[in-house]
Amino acid sequence: VSYGVSAPLTVAFHAGSQGEWRVVRQTTRIGGELPVAARIGTGSPVDTPLWTLTGFTSNLRYTTASERQRLDARSAPLGRSEARMAALIPIRKSAAWWAMAQDERRAVYERSGHTPIGLGYLPGIARRLHHCRDLGEPFDFLTWFEFEPELEGEFDDLLARLRITEEWRYIDREIDIRLIRT
Ligand code: HEM
């Protein structure tokens, strides 16, 4: 049996003048802004970064076994050479979200159709979810996506569909940072 769970991976996103990704656009959807940098990278920075956001991969919280099977069958890995575009979308959820019990949060997540909606965009959009609430960071999640530049319109459609869901009413800070690998 494969449980599909690897050891937690900690990732620090450094924004500044260096890094493998160039910032092409940064849009604050809700909540406080972040300074706009020229580049973002995950390697050790030489100069002091403009900002650093750190998160870690973790076990699943809202995914059933059959959903995980469908996700694993369709998900693409990060780092595909043709996937030259990325989006880093830091997200914070509200006190009302965190005040709910696990079953209440799962119910909102499920009613919102997050997984079925997302499944429709695999394997073109590759993704990795980083958690950071427990680190005392200014966000709860650092979401990361990689795709071919030609798929940016599809990615925007995906975001539009998610942003009208019940789940998104609990998001009180969201910044959409688009990047290109150069
Ligand atoms: C969580 C799938 C796109 C933001 C999840 C989870 C799944 C998933 C399965 C639950 C993980 C768990 O069980 O803990 C997908 C798929 C996508 C997609 C297949 C298609 C590419 C997006 C997009 C965003 C997003 C575009 C918005 C930026 C999040 C956040 C969580 C999450 C913030 C954590 C929710 C929480 O723990 O409260 N996603 N997702 N996802 N996703 Fe997506």
XYZ file of C-alpha atoms and ligand atoms in Angstrom:
225
model
C 0.000 0.000 0.000
C 1.319 3.431 -0.881
C 0.049 6.207 1.321
C 1.390 8.917 -0.979
C 2.713 10.932 1.917
C 6.294 12.141 1.883
C 8.025 13.753 4.847
C 7.101 17.411 5.316
C 9.129 19.704 3.088
C 9.810 23.243 4.299
C 9.994 25.876 1.575
C 11.008 29.528 1.993
C 9.980 31.905 -0.787
C 12.372 34.874 -0.895
C 11.316 38.006 -2.770
C 13.913 40.498 -3.928
C 16.320 41.020 -6.783
C 17.243 37.349 -7.177
C 15.573 34.023 -7.687
C 14.642 31.679 -10.506
C 11.243 33.321 -11.080
C 10.562 36.824 -12.422
C 7.448 38.590 -11.150
C 5.202 39.499 -14.066
C 2.154 40.697 -12.126
C 1.022 40.972 -8.531
C -2.619 41.565 -7.621
C -3.986 41.946 -4.118
C -7.447 40.330 -4.156
C -8.349 41.076 -0.518
C -6.499 42.213 2.612
C -3.150 43.877 3.053
C -0.653 44.142 0.233
C 2.884 42.767 0.015
C 5.801 44.768 -1.434
C 6.310 43.936 -5.110
C 9.712 42.429 -5.872
C 11.484 41.892 -9.194
C 12.075 38.204 -8.570
C 11.148 35.347 -6.248
C 13.176 32.252 -5.512
C 13.451 29.401 -3.060
C 17.247 29.158 -2.955
C 19.436 30.834 -0.326
C 19.354 34.569 -1.060
C 22.615 36.516 -1.331
C 21.135 39.911 -0.425
C 18.606 40.592 2.310
C 15.186 39.750 0.798
C 12.350 42.264 0.563
C 10.244 39.594 2.276
C 10.341 35.878 2.969
C 7.332 33.604 3.381
C 7.868 30.094 4.720
C 5.556 27.105 4.640
C 5.657 23.332 4.759
C 3.925 20.489 2.976
C 1.735 18.355 5.185
C -0.724 15.505 5.358
C -4.131 15.830 3.755
C -6.988 17.225 5.822
C -10.051 17.346 3.580
C -9.426 14.610 1.026
C -11.153 11.231 0.976
C -9.386 8.083 -0.205
C -11.233 8.011 -3.526
C -10.516 11.690 -4.140
C -6.843 11.114 -3.414
C -6.796 8.266 -5.891
C -8.257 10.507 -8.589
C -5.821 13.323 -7.722
C -2.770 11.034 -7.739
C -3.777 9.537 -11.084
C -3.919 12.959 -12.758
C -1.423 15.213 -10.981
C 1.707 16.374 -12.785
C 5.001 16.968 -10.985
C 6.517 20.411 -10.433
C 9.534 21.408 -12.493
C 8.308 20.408 -15.974
C 10.466 22.354 -18.457
C 7.438 23.471 -20.482
C 5.655 24.783 -17.373
C 7.425 28.139 -17.443
C 4.671 30.066 -15.647
C 3.909 29.902 -11.964
C 1.548 31.474 -9.481
C 2.342 31.980 -5.815
C -0.906 32.797 -4.028
C -0.538 33.379 -0.287
C -3.895 32.977 1.459
C -5.215 33.680 4.939
C -8.528 32.359 6.213
C -10.655 34.234 8.752
C -11.139 33.668 12.470
C -14.622 32.310 11.620
C -13.008 29.538 9.536
C -10.565 28.530 12.253
C -13.303 28.637 14.891
C -15.138 25.809 13.111
C -14.658 22.134 13.920
C -12.996 19.843 11.384
C -16.306 18.393 10.145
C -17.772 21.879 9.638
C -14.724 23.017 7.651
C -14.818 19.853 5.536
C -18.527 20.474 4.862
C -17.824 23.994 3.574
C -14.907 22.695 1.512
C -17.087 19.938 0.048
C -20.094 22.182 -0.691
C -17.690 24.490 -2.508
C -16.623 21.699 -4.857
C -12.952 22.621 -4.487
C -11.586 19.163 -5.337
C -13.984 18.357 -8.232
C -13.388 21.820 -9.727
C -9.619 21.467 -9.337
C -9.558 17.953 -10.800
C -10.791 19.344 -14.101
C -7.576 21.352 -14.487
C -5.177 18.435 -14.046
C -2.630 17.588 -15.277
C -2.026 20.956 -16.993
C -1.804 22.842 -13.717
C 0.729 21.294 -11.304
C 0.470 22.343 -7.690
C 1.857 22.169 -4.181
C 0.162 23.355 -1.017
C 2.286 24.769 1.813
C 0.854 25.370 5.275
C 2.143 28.215 7.439
C -0.522 29.165 9.997
C 1.205 27.110 12.678
C 4.462 29.000 12.067
C 2.872 32.332 13.036
C 3.302 33.602 9.478
C 1.088 36.418 8.115
C -0.692 33.859 5.879
C -2.179 30.418 6.516
C -1.272 28.869 3.151
C 1.248 29.449 0.381
C -0.319 27.920 -2.700
C 2.001 27.222 -5.656
C 1.049 26.349 -9.245
C 3.107 25.684 -12.394
C 1.752 25.582 -15.953
C 2.537 26.350 -19.589
C 2.074 30.059 -20.409
C -0.665 29.004 -22.900
C -2.733 27.724 -19.946
C -2.840 31.022 -18.058
C -6.386 31.693 -19.288
C -7.508 28.315 -17.979
C -5.828 29.018 -14.674
C -7.710 32.333 -14.474
C -10.984 30.460 -15.151
C -10.160 28.049 -12.326
C -9.559 30.941 -9.925
C -12.793 32.639 -10.996
C -14.738 29.453 -10.238
C -13.116 28.981 -6.834
C -13.469 32.614 -5.812
C -17.276 32.536 -6.001
C -17.539 29.521 -3.664
C -18.615 29.453 -0.027
C -15.047 28.517 0.961
C -13.693 31.783 -0.439
C -15.994 33.817 1.853
C -13.642 32.709 4.624
C -10.564 34.065 2.851
C -9.624 37.473 4.191
C -6.208 37.926 2.595
C -5.189 36.764 -0.879
C -2.410 37.994 -3.131
C -2.011 36.607 -6.634
C 1.630 36.690 -7.774
C 2.316 35.542 -11.352
C 5.818 34.477 -12.281
C 7.812 33.360 -15.271
C 10.865 31.134 -15.159
C 13.831 32.944 -16.740
C -6.596 22.585 -0.615
C -6.965 20.434 -4.907
C -6.425 24.679 -7.104
C -6.172 26.864 -2.823
C -6.780 21.658 -1.597
C -7.033 20.265 -1.352
C -7.123 19.666 -2.552
C -6.943 20.667 -3.551
C -7.342 18.188 -2.810
C -7.236 19.627 0.014
C -5.965 19.140 0.616
C -6.273 18.466 1.951
O -6.971 17.439 1.940
O -5.824 18.981 2.996
C -6.795 21.401 -5.877
C -6.662 21.116 -7.280
C -6.500 22.299 -7.902
C -6.530 23.336 -6.874
C -6.699 19.756 -7.927
C -6.290 22.488 -9.379
C -5.192 22.992 -9.843
C -6.393 25.650 -6.139
C -6.290 27.060 -6.394
C -6.253 27.681 -5.191
C -6.289 26.650 -4.171
C -6.220 27.721 -7.773
C -6.220 29.141 -4.920
C -5.189 29.858 -4.890
C -6.199 25.894 -1.860
C -6.052 26.151 -0.440
C -6.174 24.917 0.189
C -6.389 23.931 -0.847
C -5.826 27.483 0.237
C -6.113 24.646 1.693
C -7.511 24.696 2.267
C -7.517 24.477 3.755
O -6.774 23.623 4.260
O -8.300 25.166 4.430
N -6.750 21.881 -2.939
N -6.716 22.738 -5.664
N -6.401 25.443 -4.789
N -6.383 24.554 -2.070
Fe -6.645 23.667 -3.859
